XYZ file of C-alpha atoms in Angstrom:
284
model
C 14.944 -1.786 -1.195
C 11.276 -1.324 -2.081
C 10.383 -2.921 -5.528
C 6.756 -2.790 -6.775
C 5.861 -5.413 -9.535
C 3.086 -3.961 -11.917
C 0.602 -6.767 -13.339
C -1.805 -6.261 -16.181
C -4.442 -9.174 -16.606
C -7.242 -9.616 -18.858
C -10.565 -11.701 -18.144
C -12.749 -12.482 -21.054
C -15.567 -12.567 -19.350
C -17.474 -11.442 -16.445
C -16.104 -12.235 -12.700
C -18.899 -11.267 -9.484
C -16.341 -10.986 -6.421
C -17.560 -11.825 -2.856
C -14.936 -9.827 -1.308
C -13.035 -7.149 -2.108
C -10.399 -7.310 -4.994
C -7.646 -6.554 -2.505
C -8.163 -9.650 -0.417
C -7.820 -11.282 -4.257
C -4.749 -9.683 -4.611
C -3.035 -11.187 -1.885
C -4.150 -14.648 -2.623
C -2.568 -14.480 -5.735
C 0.909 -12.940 -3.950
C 0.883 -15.902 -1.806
C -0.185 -18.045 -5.098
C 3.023 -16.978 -6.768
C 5.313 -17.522 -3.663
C 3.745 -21.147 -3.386
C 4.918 -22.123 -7.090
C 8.590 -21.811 -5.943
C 8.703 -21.586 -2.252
C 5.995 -23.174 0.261
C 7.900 -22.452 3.152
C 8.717 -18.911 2.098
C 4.670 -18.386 1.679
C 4.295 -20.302 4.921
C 6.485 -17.849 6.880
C 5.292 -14.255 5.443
C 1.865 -15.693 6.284
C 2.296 -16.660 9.804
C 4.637 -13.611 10.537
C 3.856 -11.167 13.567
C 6.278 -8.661 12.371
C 5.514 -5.321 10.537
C 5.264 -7.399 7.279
C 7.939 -6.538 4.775
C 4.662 -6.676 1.474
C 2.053 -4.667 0.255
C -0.406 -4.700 -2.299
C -3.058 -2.792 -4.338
C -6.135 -3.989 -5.198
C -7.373 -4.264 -8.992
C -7.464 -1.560 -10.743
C -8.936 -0.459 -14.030
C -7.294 1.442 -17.096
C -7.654 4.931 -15.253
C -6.068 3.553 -12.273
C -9.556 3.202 -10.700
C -10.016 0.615 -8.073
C -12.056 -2.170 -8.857
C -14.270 -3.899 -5.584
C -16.208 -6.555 -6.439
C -17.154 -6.457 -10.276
C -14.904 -7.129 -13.315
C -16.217 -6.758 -16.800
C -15.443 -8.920 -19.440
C -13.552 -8.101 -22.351
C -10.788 -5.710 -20.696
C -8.017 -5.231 -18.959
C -7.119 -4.770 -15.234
C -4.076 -4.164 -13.089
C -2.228 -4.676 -9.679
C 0.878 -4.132 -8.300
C 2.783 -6.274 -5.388
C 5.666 -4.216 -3.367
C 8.101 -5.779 -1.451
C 10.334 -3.854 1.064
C 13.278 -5.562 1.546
C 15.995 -7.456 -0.594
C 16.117 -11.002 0.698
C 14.607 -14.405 0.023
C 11.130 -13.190 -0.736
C 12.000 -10.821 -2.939
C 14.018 -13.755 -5.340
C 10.967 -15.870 -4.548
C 8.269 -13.694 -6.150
C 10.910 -12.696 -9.097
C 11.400 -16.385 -9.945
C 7.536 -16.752 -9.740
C 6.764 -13.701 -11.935
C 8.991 -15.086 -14.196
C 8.749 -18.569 -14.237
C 4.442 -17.330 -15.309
C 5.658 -15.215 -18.438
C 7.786 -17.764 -19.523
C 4.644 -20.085 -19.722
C 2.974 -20.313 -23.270
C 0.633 -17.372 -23.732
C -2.469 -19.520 -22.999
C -1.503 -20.454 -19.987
C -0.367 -17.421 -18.414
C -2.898 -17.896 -16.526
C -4.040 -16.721 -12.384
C -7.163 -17.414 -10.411
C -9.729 -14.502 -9.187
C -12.482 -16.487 -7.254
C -12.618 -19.755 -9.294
C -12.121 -17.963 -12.607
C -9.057 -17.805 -14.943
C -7.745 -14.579 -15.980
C -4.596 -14.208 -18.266
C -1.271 -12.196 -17.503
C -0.582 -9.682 -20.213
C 2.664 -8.105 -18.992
C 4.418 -7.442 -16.110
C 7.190 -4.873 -15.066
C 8.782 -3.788 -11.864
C 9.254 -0.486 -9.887
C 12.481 -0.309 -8.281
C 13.771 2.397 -5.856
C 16.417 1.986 -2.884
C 15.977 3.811 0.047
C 18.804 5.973 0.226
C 18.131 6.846 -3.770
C 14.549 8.169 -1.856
C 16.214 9.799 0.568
C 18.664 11.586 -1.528
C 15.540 12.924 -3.613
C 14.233 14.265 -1.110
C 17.248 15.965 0.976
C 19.033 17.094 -2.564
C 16.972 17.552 -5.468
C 14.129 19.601 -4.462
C 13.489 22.784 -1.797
C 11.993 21.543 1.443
C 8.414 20.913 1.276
C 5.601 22.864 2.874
C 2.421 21.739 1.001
C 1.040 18.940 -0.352
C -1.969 16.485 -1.187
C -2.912 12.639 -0.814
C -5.429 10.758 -3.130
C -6.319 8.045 -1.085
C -7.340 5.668 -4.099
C -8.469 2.759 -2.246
C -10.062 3.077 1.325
C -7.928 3.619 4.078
C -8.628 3.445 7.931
C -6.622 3.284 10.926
C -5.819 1.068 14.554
C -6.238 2.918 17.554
C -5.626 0.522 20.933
C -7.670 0.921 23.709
C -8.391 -0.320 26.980
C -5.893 -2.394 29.254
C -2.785 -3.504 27.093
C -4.290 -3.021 24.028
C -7.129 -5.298 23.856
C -9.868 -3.030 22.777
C -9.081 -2.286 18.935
C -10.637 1.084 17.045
C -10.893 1.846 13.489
C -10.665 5.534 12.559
C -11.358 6.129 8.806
C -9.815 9.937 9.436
C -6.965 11.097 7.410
C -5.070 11.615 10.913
C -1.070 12.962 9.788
C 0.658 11.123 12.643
C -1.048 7.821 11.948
C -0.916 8.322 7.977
C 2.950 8.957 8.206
C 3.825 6.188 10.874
C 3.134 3.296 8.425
C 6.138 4.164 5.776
C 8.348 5.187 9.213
C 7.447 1.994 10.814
C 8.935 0.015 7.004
C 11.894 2.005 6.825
C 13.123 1.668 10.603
C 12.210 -2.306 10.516
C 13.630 -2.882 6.843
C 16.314 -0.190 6.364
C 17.109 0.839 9.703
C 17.004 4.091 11.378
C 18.131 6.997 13.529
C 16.109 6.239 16.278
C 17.056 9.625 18.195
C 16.078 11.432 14.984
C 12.762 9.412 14.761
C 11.950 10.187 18.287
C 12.324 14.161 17.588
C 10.104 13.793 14.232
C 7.730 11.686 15.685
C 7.466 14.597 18.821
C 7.075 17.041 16.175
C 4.498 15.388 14.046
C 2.606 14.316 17.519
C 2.356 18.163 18.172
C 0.767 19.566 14.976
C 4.096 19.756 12.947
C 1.423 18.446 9.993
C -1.876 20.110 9.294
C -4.936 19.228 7.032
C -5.665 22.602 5.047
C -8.435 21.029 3.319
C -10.710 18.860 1.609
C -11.067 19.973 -2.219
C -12.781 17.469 -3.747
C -14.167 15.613 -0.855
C -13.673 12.500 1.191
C -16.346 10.122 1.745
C -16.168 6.642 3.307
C -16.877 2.656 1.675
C -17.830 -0.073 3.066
C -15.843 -2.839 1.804
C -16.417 -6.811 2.410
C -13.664 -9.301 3.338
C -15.962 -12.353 4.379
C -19.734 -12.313 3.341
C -20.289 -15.601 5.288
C -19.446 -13.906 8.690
C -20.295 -10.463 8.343
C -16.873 -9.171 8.352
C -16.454 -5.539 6.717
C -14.727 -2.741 7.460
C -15.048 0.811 6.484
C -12.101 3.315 5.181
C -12.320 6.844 3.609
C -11.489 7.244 -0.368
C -10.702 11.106 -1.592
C -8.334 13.664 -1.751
C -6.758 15.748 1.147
C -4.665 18.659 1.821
C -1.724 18.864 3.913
C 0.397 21.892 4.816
C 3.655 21.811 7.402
C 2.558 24.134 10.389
C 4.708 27.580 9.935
C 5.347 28.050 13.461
C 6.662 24.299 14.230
C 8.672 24.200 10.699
C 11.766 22.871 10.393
C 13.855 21.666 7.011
C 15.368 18.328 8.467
C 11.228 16.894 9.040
C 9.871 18.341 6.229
C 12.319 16.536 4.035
C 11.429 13.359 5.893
C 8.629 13.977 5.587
C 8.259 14.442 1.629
C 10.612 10.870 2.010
C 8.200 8.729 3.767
C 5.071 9.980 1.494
C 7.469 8.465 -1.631
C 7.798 5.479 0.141
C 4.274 5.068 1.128
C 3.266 4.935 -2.560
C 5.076 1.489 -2.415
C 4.249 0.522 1.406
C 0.385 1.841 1.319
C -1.025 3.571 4.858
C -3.172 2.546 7.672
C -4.609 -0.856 8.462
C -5.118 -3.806 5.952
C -2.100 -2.334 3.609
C -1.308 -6.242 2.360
C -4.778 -6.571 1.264
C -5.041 -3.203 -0.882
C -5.944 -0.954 1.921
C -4.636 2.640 1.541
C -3.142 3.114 -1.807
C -2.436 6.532 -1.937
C -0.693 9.078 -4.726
C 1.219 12.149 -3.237
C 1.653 15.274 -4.531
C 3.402 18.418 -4.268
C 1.241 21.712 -4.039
């Protein structure tokens, strides 16, 4: 059951980042899960498995993303998602709410080495079969739409012998943008796995097209470690998609239009649990 808590905080005066706010974000998720749970912290951390989190990375009052410089004097946001309903979901509850119960002056998390105080909080929730009956009941079967990719986005290609050569491809590529909700949903909700095979066929052959590029992409640099050098670099912008007429078929496109709701919550591409690949989806 994806559930996405939404964070304002407010900073009274200026903060210089040395990495990018997303990489600040998920400090303070594992922060939160500390001041109830080590252990629980200790095992998301350490986990090899398609990891059941997500986050954005600050954000300012017009839902701009914020990468290394907050002003003082105003407010920012974040959200944490978690995809399933288990131990780590109560964990980060009881944190959230164990803060807010605090006096108001020391509502208080860490960016860098600075304070910043927690305004308000509120939560997101949708279950998956609630997204999937949206989709498959309460709207005509979709054959355009967009993606804002809000924060930058890039994706893991493996090359070489088993694997070992790694490439990043900051291309709004459908198969690869659609395969990070589809690998959530099968690992956290289950999934037909017959079905997935035929979509995943479909989508592999073109079933998804990119009509255009209205307002642009463009790529960003973004730091994660000064002292080493270590950057990466995603695209940020807005992208058309349309569902190939000659390929179409109802039963993917509603999947489809399911898995772009659930990536708002999951995020797309590489880096997704440190505010990589935020995106919005729309209808056209």
């Amino acid at each position: 059951m994806p559930v996405k808590f939404l964070m304002e905080i407010f900073s009274s005066n200026d903060i210089l980042l040395d990495r990018y706010s997303g990489f600040y974000v998920r400090a303070i998720f594992f922060n939160l899960l500390s001041l109830i749970n080590e252990d629980v912290a200790t095992a998301i951390h350490e986990s090899k498995e398609v990891a059941p989190y997500s986050v954005s990375p600050l954000m300012d009052h017009k839902g701009r993303t914020v990468y290394y410089k907050i002003k003082g004097g105003r407010s920012y946001f974040f959200w944490i998602a978690v995809h399933e309903e288990n131990i780590l979901l109560k964990t980060l509850k009881d944190a959230i709410f164990r803060l807010l119960e605090r006096p108001v002056e020391d509502k208080l998390l860490f960016l860098k080495d600075r304070e910043v105080l927690v305004v308000s909080a509120s939560t997101i929730q949708k279950s998956y079969n609630n997204l999937l009956k949206e989709c498959y009941e309460g709207m005509p079967p979709l054959r355009k739409f967009s993606i804002k990719f809000s924060s930058p986005c890039f994706f893991r290609r493996p090359r070489g012998t088993q694997g070992s050569v790694v490439k990043y491809i900051p291309l709004p590529l459908p198969e690869s943008i659609l395969g990070s909700p589809l690998k959530v949903y099968c690992k956290y909700a289950g999934c037909d796995q017959k079905f997935v095979k035929e979509y995943l066929e479909w989508l592999n052959n073109g079933g998804i097209l990119i009509s255009g590029y209205k307002k642009g992409i463009r790529t960003k640099k973004v730091i994660e470690d000064k002292s080493t050098r270590l950057w990466y670099v995603g695209f940020v912008g807005d992208v058309g998609f349309s569902l190939a007429d000659d390929t179409y078929d109802e039963r993917f496109a509603k999947f489809t239009e399911f898995l772009l709701k659930l990536a708002e919550f999951t995020n797309v591409g590489a880096n997704r649990t440190a505010g990589f690949g935020v995106i919005q989806y729309r209808r056209r």
